[in-house]
CSV table of C-alpha atoms in Angstrom, one decimal:
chain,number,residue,atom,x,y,z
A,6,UNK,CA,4.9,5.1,14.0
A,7,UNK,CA,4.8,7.6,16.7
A,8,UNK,CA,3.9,11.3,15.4
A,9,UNK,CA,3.9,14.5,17.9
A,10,UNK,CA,5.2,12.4,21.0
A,11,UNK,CA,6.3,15.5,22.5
A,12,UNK,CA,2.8,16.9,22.7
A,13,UNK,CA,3.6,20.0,20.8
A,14,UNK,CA,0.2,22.0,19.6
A,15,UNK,CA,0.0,20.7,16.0
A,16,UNK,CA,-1.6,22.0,12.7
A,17,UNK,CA,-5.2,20.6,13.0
A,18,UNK,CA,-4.5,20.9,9.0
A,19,UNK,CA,-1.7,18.1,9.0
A,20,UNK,CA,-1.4,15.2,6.6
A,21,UNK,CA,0.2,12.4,6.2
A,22,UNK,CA,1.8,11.0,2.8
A,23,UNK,CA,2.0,7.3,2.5
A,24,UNK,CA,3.5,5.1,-0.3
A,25,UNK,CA,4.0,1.3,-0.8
A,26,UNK,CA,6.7,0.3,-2.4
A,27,UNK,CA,7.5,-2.8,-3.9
A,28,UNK,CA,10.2,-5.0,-5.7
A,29,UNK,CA,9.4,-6.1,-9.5
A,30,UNK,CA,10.6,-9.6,-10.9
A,31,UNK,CA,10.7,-8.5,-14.2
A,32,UNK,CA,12.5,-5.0,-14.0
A,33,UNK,CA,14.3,-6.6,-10.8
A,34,UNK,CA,13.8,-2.8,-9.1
A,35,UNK,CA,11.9,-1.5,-7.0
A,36,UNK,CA,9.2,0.1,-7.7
A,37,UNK,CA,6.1,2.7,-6.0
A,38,UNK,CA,2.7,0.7,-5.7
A,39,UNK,CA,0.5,4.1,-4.7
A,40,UNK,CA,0.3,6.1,-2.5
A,41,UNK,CA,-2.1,7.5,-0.2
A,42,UNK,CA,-3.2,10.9,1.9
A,43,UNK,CA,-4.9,11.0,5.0
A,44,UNK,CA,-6.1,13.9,7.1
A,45,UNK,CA,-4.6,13.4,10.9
A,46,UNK,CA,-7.4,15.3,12.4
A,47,UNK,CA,-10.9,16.5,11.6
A,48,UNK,CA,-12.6,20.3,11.7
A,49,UNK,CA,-13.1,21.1,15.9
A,50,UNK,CA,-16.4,23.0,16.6
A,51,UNK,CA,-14.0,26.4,16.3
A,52,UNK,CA,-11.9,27.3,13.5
A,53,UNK,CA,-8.2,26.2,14.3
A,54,UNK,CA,-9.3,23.2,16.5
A,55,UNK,CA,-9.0,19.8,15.1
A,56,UNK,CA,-10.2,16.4,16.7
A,57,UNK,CA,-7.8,13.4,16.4
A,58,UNK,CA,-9.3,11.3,12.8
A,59,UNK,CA,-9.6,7.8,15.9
A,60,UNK,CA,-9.7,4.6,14.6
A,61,UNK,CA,-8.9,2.4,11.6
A,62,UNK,CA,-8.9,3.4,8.0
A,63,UNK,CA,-8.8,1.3,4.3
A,64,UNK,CA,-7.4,3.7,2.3
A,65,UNK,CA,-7.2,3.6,-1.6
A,66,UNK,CA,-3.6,3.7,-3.4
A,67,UNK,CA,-3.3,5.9,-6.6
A,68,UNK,CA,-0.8,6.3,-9.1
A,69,UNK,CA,2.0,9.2,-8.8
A,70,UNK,CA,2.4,11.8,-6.7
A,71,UNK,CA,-0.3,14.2,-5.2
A,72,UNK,CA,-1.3,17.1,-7.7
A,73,UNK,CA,-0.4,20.2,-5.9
A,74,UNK,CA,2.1,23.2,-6.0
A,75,UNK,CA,4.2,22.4,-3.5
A,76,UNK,CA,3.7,21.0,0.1
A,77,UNK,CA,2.1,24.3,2.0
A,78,UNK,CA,-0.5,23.7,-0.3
A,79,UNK,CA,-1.1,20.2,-0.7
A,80,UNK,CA,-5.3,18.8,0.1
A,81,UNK,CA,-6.1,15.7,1.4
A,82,UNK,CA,-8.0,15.5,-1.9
A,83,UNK,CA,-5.0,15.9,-4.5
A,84,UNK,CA,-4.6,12.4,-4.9
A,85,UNK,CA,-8.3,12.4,-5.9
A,86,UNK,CA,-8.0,12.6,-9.7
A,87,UNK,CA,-4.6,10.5,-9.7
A,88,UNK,CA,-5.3,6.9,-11.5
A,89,UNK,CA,-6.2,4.3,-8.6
A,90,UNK,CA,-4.2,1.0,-8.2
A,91,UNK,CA,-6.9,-1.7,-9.2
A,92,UNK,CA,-7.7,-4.0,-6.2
A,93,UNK,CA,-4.9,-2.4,-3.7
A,94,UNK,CA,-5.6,-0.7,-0.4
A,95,UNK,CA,-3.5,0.2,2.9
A,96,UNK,CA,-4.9,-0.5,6.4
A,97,UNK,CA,-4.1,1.9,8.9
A,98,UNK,CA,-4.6,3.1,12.4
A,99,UNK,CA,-5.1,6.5,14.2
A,100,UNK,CA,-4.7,6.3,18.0
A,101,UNK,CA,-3.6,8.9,20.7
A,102,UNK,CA,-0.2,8.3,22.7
A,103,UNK,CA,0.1,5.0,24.5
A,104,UNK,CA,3.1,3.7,26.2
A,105,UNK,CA,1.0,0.1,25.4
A,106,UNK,CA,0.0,-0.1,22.3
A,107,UNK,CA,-3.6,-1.9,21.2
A,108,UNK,CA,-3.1,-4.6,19.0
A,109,UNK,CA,-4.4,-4.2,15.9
A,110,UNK,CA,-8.0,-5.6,15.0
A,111,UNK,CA,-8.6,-8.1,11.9
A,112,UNK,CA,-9.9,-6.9,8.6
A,113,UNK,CA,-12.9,-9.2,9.4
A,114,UNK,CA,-14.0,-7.6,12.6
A,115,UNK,CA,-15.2,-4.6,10.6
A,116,UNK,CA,-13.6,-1.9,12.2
A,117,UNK,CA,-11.8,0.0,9.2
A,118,UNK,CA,-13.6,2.5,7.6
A,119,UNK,CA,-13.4,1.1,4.3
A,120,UNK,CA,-16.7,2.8,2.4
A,121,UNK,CA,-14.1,4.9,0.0
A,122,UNK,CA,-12.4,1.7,-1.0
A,123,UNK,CA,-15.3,-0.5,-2.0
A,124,UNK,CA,-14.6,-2.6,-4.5
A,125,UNK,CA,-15.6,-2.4,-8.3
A,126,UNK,CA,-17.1,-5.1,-10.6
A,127,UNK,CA,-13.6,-5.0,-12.2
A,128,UNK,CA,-12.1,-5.5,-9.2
A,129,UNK,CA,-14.5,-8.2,-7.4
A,130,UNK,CA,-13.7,-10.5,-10.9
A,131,UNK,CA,-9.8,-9.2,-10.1
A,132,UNK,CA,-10.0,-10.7,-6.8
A,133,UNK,CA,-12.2,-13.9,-8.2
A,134,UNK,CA,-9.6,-15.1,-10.9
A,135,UNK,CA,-6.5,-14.4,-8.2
A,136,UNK,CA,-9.0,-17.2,-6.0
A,137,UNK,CA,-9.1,-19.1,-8.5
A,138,UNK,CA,-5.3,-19.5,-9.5
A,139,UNK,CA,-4.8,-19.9,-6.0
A,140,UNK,CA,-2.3,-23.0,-6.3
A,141,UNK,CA,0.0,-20.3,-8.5
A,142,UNK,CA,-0.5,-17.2,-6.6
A,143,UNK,CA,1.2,-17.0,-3.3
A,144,UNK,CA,-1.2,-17.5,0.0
A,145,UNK,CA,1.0,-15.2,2.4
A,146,UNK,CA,4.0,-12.5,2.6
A,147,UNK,CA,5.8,-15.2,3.6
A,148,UNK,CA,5.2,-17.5,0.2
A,149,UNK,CA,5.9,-14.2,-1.4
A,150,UNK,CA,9.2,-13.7,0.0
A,151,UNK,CA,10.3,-17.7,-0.9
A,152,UNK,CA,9.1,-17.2,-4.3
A,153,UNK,CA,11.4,-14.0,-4.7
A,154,UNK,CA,14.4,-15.7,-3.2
A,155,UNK,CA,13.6,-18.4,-6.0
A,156,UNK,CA,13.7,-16.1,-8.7
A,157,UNK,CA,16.8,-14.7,-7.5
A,158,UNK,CA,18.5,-18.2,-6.7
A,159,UNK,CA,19.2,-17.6,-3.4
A,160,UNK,CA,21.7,-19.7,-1.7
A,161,UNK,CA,20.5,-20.3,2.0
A,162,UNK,CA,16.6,-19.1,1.0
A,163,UNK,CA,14.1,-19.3,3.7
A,164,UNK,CA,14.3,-19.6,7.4
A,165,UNK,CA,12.5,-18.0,10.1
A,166,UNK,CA,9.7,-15.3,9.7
A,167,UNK,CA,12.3,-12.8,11.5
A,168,UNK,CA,14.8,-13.4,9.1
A,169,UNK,CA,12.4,-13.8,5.9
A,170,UNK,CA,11.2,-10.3,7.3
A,171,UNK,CA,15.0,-9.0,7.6
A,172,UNK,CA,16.0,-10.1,4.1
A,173,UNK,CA,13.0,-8.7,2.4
A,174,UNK,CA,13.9,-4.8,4.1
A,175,UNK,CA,17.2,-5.2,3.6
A,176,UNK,CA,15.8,-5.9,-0.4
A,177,UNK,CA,13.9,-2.7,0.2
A,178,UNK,CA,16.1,-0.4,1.4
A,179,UNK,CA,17.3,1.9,-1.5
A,180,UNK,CA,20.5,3.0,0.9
A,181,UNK,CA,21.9,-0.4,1.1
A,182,UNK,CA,20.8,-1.8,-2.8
A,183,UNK,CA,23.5,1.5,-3.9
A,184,UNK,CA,20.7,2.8,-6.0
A,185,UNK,CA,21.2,6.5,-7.0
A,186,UNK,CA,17.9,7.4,-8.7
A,187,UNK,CA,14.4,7.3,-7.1
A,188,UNK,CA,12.0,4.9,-7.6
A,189,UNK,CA,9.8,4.8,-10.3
A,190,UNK,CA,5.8,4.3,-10.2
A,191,UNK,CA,4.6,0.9,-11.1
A,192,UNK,CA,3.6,0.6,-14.6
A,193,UNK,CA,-0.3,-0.3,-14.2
A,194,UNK,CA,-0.7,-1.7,-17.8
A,195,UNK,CA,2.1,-4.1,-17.1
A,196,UNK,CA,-0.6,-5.8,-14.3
A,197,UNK,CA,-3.0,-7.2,-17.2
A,198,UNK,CA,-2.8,-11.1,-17.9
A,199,UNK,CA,-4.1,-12.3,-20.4
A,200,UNK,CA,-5.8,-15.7,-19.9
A,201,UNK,CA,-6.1,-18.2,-22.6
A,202,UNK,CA,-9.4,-19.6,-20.9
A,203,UNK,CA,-10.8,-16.4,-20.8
A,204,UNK,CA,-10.1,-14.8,-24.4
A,205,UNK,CA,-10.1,-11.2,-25.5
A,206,UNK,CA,-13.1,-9.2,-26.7
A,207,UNK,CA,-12.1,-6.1,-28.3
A,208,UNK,CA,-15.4,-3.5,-29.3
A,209,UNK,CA,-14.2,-0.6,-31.8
C-alpha cells in the first residue's frame, strides 16, 4: 500500500488504522479479528518534524474499535486498554517511495520489532497445544482456504494458489457477499476449546 505518493508535506502526527477480518464457520460471516494503530512517523528534533517509523513492525490486534472522541483526536495509544486478541499479531512494513519494492524479510530473520507483542505464558501453551493438534489444524492459508471450501461443499474446490487466493477475497469482500450491515468483532470467548485430555480446573 502506497501512502503520500505524491510527496505532499504530511502530518508528522498521522496514523494508520488496521483491521483483520476474517470469515467464521460457525456464524458463516464475517467477522473483525483486531485491529491495530501504528504511528507513521516519529517526533523530529523540532516540533512539527517527523522522521519516517523505517522498518518492520509485529504489531498486537485488540478487540473493538480505538477509544477516542472522534478521529482528530484519536492516539496511537487508544487501542491500549482494548482487550488483546490471544496469540494474534500483524506483520508490517514502513519503507520510503520505491518504484522497486524490497521483498519482504522472513519472520525468522529477526527484523520486526516485535518486543510489544511478546508472548504470554497463556499464549506460549496456546501456541503449544495448536503444535500439538497439528494433523487437525491447518499447516498454511492454503489448507485453510480447502478446508473452508469443504465446509461450504464447494463444487470445483481447489486449484491454483492464484485462484485459491481469488476465491478467498471474493469471500471477503462485503460489496459482492450483498451484506448490508458491518461487520461484527469476533467473539473472543467463542475461541476456548475445551480438551478432554486436559480437563477443567475451576478455583472459586
Amino acid at each position: 500500500m502506497i501512502i503520500n505518493q505524491g510527496g505532499q508535506v504530511a502530518d508528522p502526527e498521522l496514523l494508520v488504522f488496521l483491521r483483520v477480518a476474517t470469515y467464521d464457520l460457525e456464524t458463516k460471516k464475517m467477522v473483525m479479528v483486531g485491529s491495530a494503530l501504528v504511528r507513521v512517523f516519529n517526533p523530529g528534533k523540532k516540533k512539527g518534524e517527523g522522521l519516517l517509523h523505517v522498518g518492520g513492525h509485529q504489531l498486537r490486534l485488540h478487540s473493538g474499535m480505538p477509544n477516542t472522541k472522534g478521529l482528530s483526536q484519536m492516539n496511537s495509544t487508544d487501542l491500549d486498554t482494548n482487550p488483546v486478541v490471544p496469540g494474534c499479531s500483524l506483520l508490517i512494513r514502513l519503507l520510503p517511495y520505491s518504484e522497486d519494492p524490497v521483498p519482504a524479510p522472513s519472520y525468522p530473520s529477526g527484523y520486526y520489532k516485535s518486543e510489544s507483542s511478546k508472548p504470554t505464558v497463556s499464549e506460549n501453551r496456546l501456541f503449544a497445544t495448536y503444535e500439538a493438534e497439528h494433523k487437525i489444524n491447518p499447516r498454511s492459508e492454503k489448507d485453510m482456504i480447502l478446508r473452508l471450501q469443504q465446509f461450504e461443499n464447494v463444487t470445483n474446490s481447489g486449484g491454483s494458489d492464484i485462484q485459491l487466493t481469488n476465491w478467498l477475497l471474493e469471500k471477503l469482500d462485503i460489496k459482492k457477499q450483498g451484506v448490508t450491515e458491518l461487520a461484527g468483532d469476533l467473539v473472543l470467548n467463542r475461541c476456548i476449546r475445551y480438551r478432554v485430555k486436559v480437563g477443567l480446573k475451576v478455583e472459586i
